[in-house]
Coordinates of C-alpha atoms and ligand atoms in Angstrom, one line a residue:
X1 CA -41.1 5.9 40.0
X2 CA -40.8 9.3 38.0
X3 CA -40.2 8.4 34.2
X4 CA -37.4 9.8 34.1
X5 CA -35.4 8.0 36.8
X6 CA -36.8 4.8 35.3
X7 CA -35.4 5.6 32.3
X8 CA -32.3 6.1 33.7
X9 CA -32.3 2.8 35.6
X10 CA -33.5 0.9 32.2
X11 CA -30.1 2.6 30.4
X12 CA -28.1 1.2 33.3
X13 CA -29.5 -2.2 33.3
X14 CA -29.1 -2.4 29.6
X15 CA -25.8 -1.1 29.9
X16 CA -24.7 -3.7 32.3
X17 CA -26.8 -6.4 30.6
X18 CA -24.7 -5.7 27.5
X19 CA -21.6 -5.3 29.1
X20 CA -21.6 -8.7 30.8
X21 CA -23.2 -10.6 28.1
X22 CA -20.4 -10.0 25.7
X23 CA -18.5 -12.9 27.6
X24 CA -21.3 -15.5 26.8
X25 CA -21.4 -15.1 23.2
X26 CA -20.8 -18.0 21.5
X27 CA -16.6 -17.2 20.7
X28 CA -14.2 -18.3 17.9
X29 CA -11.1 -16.6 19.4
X30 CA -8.7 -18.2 16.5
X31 CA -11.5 -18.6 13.7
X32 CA -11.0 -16.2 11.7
X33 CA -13.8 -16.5 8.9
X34 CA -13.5 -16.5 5.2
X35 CA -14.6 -13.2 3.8
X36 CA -18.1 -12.9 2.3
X37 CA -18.2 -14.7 -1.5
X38 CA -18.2 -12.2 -3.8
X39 CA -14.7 -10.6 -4.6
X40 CA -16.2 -7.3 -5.7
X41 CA -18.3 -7.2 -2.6
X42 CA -15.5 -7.4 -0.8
X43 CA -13.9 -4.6 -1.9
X44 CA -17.0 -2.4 -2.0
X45 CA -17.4 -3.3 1.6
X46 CA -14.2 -2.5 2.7
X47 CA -14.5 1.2 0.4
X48 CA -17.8 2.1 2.1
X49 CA -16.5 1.4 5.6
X50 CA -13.4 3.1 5.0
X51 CA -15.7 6.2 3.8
X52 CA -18.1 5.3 6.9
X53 CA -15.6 5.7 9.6
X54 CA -12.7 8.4 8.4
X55 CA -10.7 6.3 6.9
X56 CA -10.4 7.5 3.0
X57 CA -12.8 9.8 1.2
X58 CA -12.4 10.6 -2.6
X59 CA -10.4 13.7 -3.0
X60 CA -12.9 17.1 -3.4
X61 CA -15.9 15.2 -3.4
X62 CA -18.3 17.5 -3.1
X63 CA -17.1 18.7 -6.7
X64 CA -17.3 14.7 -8.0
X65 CA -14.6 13.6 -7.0
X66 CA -11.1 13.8 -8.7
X67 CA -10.2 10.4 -10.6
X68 CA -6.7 8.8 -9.4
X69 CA -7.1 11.0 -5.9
X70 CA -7.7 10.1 -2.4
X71 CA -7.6 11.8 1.0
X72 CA -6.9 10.2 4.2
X73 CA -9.4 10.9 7.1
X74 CA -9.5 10.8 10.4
X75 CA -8.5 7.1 11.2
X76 CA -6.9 6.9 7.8
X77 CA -4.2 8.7 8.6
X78 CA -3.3 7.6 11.4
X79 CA -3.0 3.8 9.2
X80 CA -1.2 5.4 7.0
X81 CA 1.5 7.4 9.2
X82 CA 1.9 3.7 11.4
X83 CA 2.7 2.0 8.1
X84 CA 4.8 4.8 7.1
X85 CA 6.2 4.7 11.0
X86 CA 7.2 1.1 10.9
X87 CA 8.9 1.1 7.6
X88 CA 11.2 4.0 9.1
X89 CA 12.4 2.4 12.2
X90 CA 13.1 -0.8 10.2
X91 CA 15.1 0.4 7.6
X92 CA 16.9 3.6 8.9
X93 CA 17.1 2.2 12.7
X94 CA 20.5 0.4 11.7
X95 CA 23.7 1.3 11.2
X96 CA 23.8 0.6 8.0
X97 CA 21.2 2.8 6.4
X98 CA 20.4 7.0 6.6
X99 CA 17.5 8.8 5.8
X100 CA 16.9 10.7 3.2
X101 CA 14.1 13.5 2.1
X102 CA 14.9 14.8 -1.5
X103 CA 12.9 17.6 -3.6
X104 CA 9.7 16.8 -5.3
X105 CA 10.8 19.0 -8.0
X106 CA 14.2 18.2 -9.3
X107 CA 16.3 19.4 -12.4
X108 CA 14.4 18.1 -16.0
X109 CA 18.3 16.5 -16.8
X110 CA 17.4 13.9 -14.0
X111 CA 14.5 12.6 -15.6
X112 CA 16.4 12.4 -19.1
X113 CA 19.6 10.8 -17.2
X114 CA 16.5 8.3 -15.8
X115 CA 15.0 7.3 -18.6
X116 CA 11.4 8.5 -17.8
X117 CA 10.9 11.5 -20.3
X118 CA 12.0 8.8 -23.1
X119 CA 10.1 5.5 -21.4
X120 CA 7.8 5.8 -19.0
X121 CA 5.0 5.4 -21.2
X122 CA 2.2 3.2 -21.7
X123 CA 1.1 2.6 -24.9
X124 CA -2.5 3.2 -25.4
X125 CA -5.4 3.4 -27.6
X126 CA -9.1 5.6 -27.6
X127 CA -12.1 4.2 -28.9
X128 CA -13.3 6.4 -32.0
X129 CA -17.1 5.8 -30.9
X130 CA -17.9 6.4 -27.4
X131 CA -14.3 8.0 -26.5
X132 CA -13.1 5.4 -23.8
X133 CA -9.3 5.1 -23.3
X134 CA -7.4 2.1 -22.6
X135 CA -4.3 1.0 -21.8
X136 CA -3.2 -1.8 -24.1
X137 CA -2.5 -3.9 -21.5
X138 CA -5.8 -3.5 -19.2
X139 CA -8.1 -3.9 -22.8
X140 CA -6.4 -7.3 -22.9
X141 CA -7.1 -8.3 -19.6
X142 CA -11.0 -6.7 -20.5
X143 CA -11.3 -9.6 -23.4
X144 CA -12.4 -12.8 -22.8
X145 CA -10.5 -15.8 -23.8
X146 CA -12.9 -16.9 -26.5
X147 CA -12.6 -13.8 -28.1
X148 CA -9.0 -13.5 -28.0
X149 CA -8.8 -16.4 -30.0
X150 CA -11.2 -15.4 -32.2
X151 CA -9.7 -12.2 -33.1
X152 CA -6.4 -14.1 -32.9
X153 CA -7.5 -16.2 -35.8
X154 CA -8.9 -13.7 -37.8
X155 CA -5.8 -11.9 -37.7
X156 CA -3.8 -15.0 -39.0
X157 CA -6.0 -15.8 -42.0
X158 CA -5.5 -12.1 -42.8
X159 CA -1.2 -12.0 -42.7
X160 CA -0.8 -15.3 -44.2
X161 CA 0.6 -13.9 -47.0
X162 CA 3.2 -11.9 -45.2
X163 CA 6.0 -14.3 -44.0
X164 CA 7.5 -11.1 -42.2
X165 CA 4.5 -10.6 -40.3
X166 CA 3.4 -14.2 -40.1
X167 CA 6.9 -14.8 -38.1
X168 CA 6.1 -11.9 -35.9
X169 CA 2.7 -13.6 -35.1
X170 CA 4.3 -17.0 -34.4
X171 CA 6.9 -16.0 -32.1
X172 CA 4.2 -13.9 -29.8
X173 CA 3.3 -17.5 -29.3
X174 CA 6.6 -18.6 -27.8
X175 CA 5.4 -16.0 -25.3
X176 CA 3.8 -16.5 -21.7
X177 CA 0.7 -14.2 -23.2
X178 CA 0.6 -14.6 -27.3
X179 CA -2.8 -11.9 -27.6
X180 CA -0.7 -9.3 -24.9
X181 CA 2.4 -9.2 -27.4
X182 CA 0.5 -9.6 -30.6
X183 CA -1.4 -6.1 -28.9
X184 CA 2.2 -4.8 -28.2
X185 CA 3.7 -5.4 -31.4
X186 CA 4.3 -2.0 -33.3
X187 CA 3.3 -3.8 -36.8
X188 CA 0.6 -6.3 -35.4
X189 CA -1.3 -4.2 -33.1
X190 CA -3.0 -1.9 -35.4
X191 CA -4.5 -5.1 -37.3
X192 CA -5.2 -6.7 -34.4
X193 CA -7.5 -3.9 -32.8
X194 CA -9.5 -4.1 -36.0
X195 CA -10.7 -7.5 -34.9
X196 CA -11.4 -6.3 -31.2
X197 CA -14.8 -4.7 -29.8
X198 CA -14.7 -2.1 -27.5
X199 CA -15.4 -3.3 -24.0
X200 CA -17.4 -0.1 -23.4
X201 CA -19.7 0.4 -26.6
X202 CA -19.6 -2.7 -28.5
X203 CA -18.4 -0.9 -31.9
X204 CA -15.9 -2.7 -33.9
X205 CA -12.8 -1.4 -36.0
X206 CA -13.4 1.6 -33.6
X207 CA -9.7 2.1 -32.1
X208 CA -6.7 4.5 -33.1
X209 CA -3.5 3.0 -33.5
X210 CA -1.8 2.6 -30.1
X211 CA -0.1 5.8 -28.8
X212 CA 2.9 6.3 -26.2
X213 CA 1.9 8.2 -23.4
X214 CA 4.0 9.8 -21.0
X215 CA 3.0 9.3 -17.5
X216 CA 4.9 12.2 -15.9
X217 CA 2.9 15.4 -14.8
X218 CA 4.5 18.1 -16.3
X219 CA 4.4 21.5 -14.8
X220 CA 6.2 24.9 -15.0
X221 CA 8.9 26.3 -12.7
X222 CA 9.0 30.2 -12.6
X223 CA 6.5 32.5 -14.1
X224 CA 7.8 31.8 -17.8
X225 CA 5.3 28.9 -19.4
X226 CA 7.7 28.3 -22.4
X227 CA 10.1 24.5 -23.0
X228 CA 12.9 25.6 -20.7
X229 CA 10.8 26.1 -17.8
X230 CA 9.3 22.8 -17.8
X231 CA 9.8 20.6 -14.8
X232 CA 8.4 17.3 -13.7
X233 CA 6.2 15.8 -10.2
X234 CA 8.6 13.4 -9.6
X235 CA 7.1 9.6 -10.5
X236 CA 9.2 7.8 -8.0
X237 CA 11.0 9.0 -5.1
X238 CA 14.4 6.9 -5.7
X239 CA 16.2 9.4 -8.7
X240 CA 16.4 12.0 -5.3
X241 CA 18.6 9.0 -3.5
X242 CA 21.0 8.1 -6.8
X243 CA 21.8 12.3 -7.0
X244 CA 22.5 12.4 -3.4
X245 CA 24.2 9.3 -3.5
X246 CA 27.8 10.9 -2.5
X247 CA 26.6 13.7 -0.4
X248 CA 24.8 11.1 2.2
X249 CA 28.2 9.1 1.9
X250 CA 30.6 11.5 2.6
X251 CA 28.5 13.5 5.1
X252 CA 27.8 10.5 7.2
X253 CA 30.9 8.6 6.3
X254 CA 29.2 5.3 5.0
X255 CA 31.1 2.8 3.5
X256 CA 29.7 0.4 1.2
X257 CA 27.9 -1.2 1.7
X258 CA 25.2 0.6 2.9
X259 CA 21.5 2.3 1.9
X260 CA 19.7 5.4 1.9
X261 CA 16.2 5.6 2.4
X262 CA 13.5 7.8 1.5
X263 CA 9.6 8.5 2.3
X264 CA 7.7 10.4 -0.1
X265 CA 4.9 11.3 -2.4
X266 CA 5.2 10.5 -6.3
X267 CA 3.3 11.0 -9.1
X268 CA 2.3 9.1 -12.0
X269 CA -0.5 10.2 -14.6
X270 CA -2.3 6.8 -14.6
X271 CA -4.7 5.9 -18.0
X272 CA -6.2 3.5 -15.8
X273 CA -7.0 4.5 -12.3
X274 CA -8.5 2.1 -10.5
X275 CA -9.6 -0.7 -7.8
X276 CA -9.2 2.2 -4.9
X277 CA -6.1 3.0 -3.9
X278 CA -4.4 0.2 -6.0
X279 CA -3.8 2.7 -8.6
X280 CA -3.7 6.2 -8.2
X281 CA -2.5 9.7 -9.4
X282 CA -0.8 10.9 -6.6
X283 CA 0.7 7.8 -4.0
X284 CA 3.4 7.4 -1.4
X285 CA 6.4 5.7 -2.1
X286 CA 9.0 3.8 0.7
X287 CA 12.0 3.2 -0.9
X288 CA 15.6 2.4 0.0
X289 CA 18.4 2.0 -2.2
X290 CA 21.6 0.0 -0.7
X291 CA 24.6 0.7 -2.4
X292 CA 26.5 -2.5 -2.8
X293 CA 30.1 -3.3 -4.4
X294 CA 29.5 -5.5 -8.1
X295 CA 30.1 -8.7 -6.6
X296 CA 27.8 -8.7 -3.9
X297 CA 24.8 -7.9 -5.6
X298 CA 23.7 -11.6 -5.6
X299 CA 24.1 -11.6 -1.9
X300 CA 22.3 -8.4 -0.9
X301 CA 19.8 -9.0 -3.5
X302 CA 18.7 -12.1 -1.6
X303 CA 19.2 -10.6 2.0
X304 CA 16.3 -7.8 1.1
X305 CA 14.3 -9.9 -0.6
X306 CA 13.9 -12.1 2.2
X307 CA 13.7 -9.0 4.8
X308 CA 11.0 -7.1 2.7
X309 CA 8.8 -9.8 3.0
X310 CA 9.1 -10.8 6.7
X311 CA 8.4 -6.7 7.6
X312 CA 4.8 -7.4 5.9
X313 CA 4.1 -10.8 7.9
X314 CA 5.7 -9.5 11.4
X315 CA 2.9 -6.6 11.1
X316 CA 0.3 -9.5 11.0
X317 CA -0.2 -9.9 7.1
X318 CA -2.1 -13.3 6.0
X319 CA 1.3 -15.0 5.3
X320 CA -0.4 -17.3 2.5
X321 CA -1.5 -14.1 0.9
X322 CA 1.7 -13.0 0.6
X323 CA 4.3 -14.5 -2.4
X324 CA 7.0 -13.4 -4.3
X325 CA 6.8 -13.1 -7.9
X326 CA 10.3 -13.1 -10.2
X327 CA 10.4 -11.8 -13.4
X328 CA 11.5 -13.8 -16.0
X329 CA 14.5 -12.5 -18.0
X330 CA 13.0 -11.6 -21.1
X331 CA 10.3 -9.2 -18.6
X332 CA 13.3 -7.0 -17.1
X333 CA 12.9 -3.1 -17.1
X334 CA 16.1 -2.0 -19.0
X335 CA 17.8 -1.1 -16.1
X336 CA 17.1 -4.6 -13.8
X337 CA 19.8 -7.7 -13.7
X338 CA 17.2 -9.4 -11.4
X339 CA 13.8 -8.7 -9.8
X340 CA 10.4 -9.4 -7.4
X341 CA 7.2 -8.4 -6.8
X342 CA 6.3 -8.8 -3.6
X343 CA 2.5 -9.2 -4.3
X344 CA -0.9 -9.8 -2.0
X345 CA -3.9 -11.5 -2.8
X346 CA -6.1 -8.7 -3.5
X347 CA -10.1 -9.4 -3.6
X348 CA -9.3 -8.7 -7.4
X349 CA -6.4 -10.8 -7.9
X350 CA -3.0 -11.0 -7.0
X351 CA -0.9 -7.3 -6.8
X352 CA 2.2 -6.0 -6.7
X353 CA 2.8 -3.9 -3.1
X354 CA 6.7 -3.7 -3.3
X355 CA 9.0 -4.1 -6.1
X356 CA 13.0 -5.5 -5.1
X357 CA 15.5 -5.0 -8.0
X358 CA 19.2 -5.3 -8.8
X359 CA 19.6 -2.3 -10.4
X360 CA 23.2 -3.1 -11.4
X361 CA 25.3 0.5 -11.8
X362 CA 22.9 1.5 -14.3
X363 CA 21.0 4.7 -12.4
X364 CA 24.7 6.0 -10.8
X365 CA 26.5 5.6 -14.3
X366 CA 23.6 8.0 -16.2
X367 CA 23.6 10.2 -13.8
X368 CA 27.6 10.3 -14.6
X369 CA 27.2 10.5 -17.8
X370 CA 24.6 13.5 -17.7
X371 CA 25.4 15.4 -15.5
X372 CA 29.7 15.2 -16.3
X373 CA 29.8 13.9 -12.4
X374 CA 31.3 11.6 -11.0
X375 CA 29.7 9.6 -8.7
X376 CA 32.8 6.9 -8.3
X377 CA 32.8 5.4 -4.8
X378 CA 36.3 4.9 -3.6
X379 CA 37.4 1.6 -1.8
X380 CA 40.0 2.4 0.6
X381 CA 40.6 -1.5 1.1
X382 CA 41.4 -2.5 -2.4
X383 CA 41.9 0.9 -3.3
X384 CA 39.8 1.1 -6.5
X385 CA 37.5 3.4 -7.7
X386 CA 34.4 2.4 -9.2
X387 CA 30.1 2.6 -9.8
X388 CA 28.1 0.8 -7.1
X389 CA 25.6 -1.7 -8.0
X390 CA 22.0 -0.8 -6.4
X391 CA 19.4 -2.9 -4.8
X392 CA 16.2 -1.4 -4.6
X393 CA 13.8 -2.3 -1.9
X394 CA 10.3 0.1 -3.6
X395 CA 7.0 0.0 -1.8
X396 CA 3.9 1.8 -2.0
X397 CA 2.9 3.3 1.1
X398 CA -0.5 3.7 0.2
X399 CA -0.8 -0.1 -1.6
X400 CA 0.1 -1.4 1.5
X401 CA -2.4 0.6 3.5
X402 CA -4.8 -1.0 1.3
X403 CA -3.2 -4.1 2.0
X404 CA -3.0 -4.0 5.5
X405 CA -7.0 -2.8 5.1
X406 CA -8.3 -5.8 3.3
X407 CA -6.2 -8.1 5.4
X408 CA -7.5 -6.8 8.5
X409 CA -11.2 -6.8 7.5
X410 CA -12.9 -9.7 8.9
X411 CA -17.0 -10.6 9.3
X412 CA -18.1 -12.9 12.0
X413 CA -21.1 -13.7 13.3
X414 CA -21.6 -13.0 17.1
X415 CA -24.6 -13.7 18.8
X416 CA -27.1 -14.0 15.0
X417 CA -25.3 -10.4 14.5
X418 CA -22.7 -9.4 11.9
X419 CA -19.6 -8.5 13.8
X420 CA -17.3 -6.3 11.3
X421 CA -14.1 -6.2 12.7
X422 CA -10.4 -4.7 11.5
X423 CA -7.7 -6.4 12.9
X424 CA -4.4 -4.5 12.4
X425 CA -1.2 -5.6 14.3
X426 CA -1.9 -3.1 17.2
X427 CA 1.5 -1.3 16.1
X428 CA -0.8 -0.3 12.9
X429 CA -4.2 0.5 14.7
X430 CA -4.9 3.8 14.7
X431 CA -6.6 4.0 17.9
X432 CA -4.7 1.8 20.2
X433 CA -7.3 1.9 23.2
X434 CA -10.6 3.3 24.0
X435 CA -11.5 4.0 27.3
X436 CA -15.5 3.9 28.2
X437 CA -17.3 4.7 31.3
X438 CA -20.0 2.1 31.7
X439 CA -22.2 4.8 33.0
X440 CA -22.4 8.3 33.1
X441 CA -22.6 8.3 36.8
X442 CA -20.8 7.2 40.1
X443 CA -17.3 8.9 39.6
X444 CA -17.4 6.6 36.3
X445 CA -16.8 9.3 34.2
X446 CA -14.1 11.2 36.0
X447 CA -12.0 7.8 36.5
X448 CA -12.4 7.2 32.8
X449 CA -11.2 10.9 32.0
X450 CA -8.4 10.8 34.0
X451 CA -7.2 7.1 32.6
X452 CA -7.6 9.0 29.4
X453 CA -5.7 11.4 29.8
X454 CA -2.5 9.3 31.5
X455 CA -3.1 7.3 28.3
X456 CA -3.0 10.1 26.0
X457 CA 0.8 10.8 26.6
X458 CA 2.0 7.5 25.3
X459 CA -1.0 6.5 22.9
X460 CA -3.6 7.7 20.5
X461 CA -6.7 6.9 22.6
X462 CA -10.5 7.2 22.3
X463 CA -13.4 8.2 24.9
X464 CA -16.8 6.9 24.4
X465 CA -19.5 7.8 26.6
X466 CA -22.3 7.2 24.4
X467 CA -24.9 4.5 23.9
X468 CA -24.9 0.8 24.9
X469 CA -21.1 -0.6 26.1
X470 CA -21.7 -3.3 23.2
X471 CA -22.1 -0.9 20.7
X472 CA -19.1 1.2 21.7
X473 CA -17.5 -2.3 21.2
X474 CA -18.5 -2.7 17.9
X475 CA -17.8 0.9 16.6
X476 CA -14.4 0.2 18.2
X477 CA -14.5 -3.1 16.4
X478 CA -15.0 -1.4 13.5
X479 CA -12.2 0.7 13.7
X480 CA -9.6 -1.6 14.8
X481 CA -8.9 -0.9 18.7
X482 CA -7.1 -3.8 19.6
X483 CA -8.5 -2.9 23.6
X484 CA -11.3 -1.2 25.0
X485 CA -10.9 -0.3 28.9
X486 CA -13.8 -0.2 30.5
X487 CA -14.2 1.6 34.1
X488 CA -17.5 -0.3 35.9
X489 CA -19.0 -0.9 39.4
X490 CA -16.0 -3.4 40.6
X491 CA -13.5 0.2 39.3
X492 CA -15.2 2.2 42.1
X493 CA -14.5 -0.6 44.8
X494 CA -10.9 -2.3 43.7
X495 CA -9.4 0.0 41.1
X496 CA -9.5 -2.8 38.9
X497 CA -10.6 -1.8 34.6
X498 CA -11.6 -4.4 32.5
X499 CA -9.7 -5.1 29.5
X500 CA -11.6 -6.4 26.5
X501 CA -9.2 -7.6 23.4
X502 CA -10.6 -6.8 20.2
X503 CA -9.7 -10.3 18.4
X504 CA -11.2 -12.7 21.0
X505 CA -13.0 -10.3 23.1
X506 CA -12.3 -11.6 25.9
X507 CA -12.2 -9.5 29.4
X508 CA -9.5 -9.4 31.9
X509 CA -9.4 -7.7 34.9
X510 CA -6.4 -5.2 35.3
X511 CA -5.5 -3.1 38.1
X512 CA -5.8 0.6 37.4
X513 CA -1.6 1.2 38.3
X514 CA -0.9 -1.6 36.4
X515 CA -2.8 -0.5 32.8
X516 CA -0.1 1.5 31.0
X517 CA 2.8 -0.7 31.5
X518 CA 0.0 -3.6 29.9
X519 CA -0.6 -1.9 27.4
X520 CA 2.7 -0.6 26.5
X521 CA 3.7 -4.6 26.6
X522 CA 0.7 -5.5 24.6
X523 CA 1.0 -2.0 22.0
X524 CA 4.3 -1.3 21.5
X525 CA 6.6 -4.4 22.3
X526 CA 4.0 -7.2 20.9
Ligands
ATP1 P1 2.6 -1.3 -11.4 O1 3.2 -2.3 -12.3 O2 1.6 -1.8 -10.5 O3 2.2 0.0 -12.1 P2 5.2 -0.5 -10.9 O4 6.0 -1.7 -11.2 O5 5.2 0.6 -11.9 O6 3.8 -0.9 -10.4 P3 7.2 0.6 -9.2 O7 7.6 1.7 -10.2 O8 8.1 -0.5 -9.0 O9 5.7 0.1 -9.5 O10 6.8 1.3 -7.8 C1 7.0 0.8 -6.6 C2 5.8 0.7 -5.8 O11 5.1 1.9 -5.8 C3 4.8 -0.4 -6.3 O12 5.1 -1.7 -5.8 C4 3.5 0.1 -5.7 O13 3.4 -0.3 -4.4 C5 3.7 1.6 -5.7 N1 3.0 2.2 -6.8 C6 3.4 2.4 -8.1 N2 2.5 3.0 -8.9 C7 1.5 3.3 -8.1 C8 0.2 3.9 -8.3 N3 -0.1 4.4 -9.5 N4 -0.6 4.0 -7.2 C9 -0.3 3.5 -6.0 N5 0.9 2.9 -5.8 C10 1.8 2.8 -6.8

């Protein structure tokens, strides 16, 4: 036999081979593993695949990289658009909720009327020595506990003298976290820093006093760089829902109480960027702000509370990863009457991924007050005029795409191999099917292509003609194709594909007529 032919014959045999042996590997269909130990090499696992495969690269990184930024590849964003996709149809398919997409740029006044020109800031300080900048709170987190009481105590012996300070120091220790508030205190901090070593060169009595830092990017509108052409990248996406609060409601003719929502990019100048896309420069916000009358804020408060966190579980999220954290009373921002963090279980630690607040009428009434307004809503029922409270349902588009990433990423071990697999919700998969010609030969090929391309008008889809069929599985594995269709010998015969499910890889037999409406049930209505 010619080499060539055999050659040929080998690559179908080990095709088959591989195709068919896939059913006797040893399967956990509903095991789904721990992740590796290690919670950092979890994470840089999860970053080099999502380099790997087109997920997220760093942001001009053939210049190094630009700190805080990300871009979203191939299979990225696709993710990212699903998430984004979902949220949508949840909170603006209703009646009670429009859509809303509001300026980036918007007047300076709204950021004044806000609050965020005079406080969103983070205090922090610079190491004299080697330069490093911290935000107060993350250099706490960056100190051990032995040292914090160290410097703690050293800090006492040195005010004991000072009943004003000394009753400073003893009421940070009424506190949930006495060494954070001692760090916070305008009077303590500075003596307290003394005692602290840099985590980053060692040095002691080596940090400025702490400094307020705007987080806003600031940039110029016109071709004048002077003060009065200054405007702001917005740093949340809500202030373009309050200011459009009575145009939404009169042009659709909403009565309370009802929501607007809004997808969008904000900006935040981080001091600390870091963990991936946990915190970044430039992010997507999801937000929705329902407009509610006074006395029902209690009631819608709860309602979207309980709502935000079922969207994350019904699009597969580990549900014990998933918890609600309230803020205690004495931790409100100054414009919150009540709020959560919905937070995940991050391979660092537990994370805030969506934020619900009361708001009370506080964002409506400033916007009143600056901009000589009003933004009154009137009741025709009781017939009064008045503010609407707001609740405030504020996720992170990309934090939850990060989410959804970690969650997904499972190892398992198939056969004495590693089988890396990502298993998004197929509403969230990015590719929902690939189709693969076991062979290149036979008519294989050109009943794969045209299964494509039927497939191609409802779905993203994939067609893989190269290598091994278990291999293709894997790379499809890999990137989270809940179902490969694969076009054999038996195709050519009874029109039948196989269908292999990505979670338990198991193999069904489908007929070829019958494959879109399957996978439309399995895609789009699971
Ligand atoms: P954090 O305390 O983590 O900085 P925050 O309380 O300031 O968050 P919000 O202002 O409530 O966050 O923003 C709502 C959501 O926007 C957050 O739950 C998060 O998902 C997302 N988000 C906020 N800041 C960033 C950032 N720098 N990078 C990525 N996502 C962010």
């Amino acid at each position: 036999m010619p080499e060539k032919k055999l050659i040929t014959h080998f690559a179908i045999f080990e095709a088959v081979f591989n195709f068919y042996t896939e059913f006797t590997i040893e399967k956990k269909p509903n095991n789904r593993p721990a992740l590796p130990a290690g919670r950092s090499e979890v994470l840089d696992k999860i970053v080099s695949l999502a380099k790997r495969r087109g997920f997220v690269f760093q942001s001009s990184e053939i210049y190094g990289g630009l700190n805080g930024c990300w871009d979203y590849g191939p299979l990225g964003v696709e993710l990212l658009r699903n998430i984004k996709e979902e949220w949508w149809k949840s909170m603006t398919y209703r009646d009670d909720v429009e859509g809303l997409d509001a300026s980036i740029l918007m007047h300076p006044k709204v950021w004044e009327a806000s609050g965020h020109v005079e406080n969103f800031t983070d205090p922090m300080v610079d190491c004299k020595q080697c330069k490093a900048r911290y935000r107060i709170d993350v250099l706490s987190e960056m100190i051990n506990e032995k040292k914090k009481t160290k410097a703690l105590e050293e800090l006492r012996n040195e005010i004991i003298n000072d009943p004003v300070l000394v009753e400073k120091f003893s009421n940070a220790f009424k506190t949930e976290d006495p060494f954070s508030s001692v760090l916070e205190d305008k009077e303590l901090s500075p003596k307290l820093l003394q005692e602290i070593n840099c985590p980053q060169c060692g040095n002691k009595n080596s940090f400025t006093s702490a400094r307020q830092f705007n987080l806003m990017f600031k940039t110029f509108i016109g071709p004048v760089e002077d003060t009065g052409s200054v405007v702001f990248l917005r740093p949340e996406t809500a202030q373009g829902i309050f200011v459009n609060f009575l145009n939404v409601q009169s042009s659709s003719r909403q009565k309370l109480p009802f929501g607007i929502a809004q997808l969008g990019k904000a900006f935040r100048n981080e001091i600390n960027t870091k963990n991936f896309l946990f915190r970044t420069r430039e992010f997507e916000q999801m937000e929705m702000q329902y407009f509610v009358k006074p006395s029902d804020d209690k009631k819608f408060y709860d309602y979207w509370k309980d709502l935000r966190l079922q969207w994350f579980k019904d699009l597969g999220m580990t549900e014990n990863k998933l918890r609600y954290h309230d803020h205690p009373q004495n931790k409100l921002a100054h414009y919150a009457k009540e709020a959560t963090d919905i937070e995940y279980e991050f391979p660092f630690g537990w994370g805030e991924i969506e934020g619900i607040h009361n708001r009370t009428d506080f964002d409506l009434s400033r916007h009143e007050q600056y901009s000589g307004k009003s933004l009154k809503y009137f009741d025709e029922e009781s017939k009064e005029k008045f503010v609407p409270y707001i609740i405030e349902t504020s996720a992170g588009a990309s934090r939850s795409f990060m989410a959804f990433l970690i969650d997904a990423y499972y190892e398992e071990e198939v056969k004495g191999e590693i089988r890396s697999v990502l298993r998004f919700h197929p509403k969230l998969a990015p590719i929902k099917a690939a189709i693969l010609p076991l062979v290149n030969k036979d008519g294989m090929p050109e009943i794969s292509q045209k299964i494509e391309t039927d497939l191609r008008k409802r779905f993203k889809v994939f067609y893989d003609d190269k290598g091994a069929v278990g291999r293709r599985y894997r790379r499809q594995d890999e990137a989270g194709t809940p179902y490969c269709i694969t076009v054999d010998t038996e195709t050519l015969n009874d029109q039948t594909v196989t269908v292999r499910d990505r979670d338990s890889m198991e193999q069904i037999r489908i007929s070829n007529d019958k494959l879109k409406e399957y996978l439309v049930n399995k895609i789009l209505v699971s």
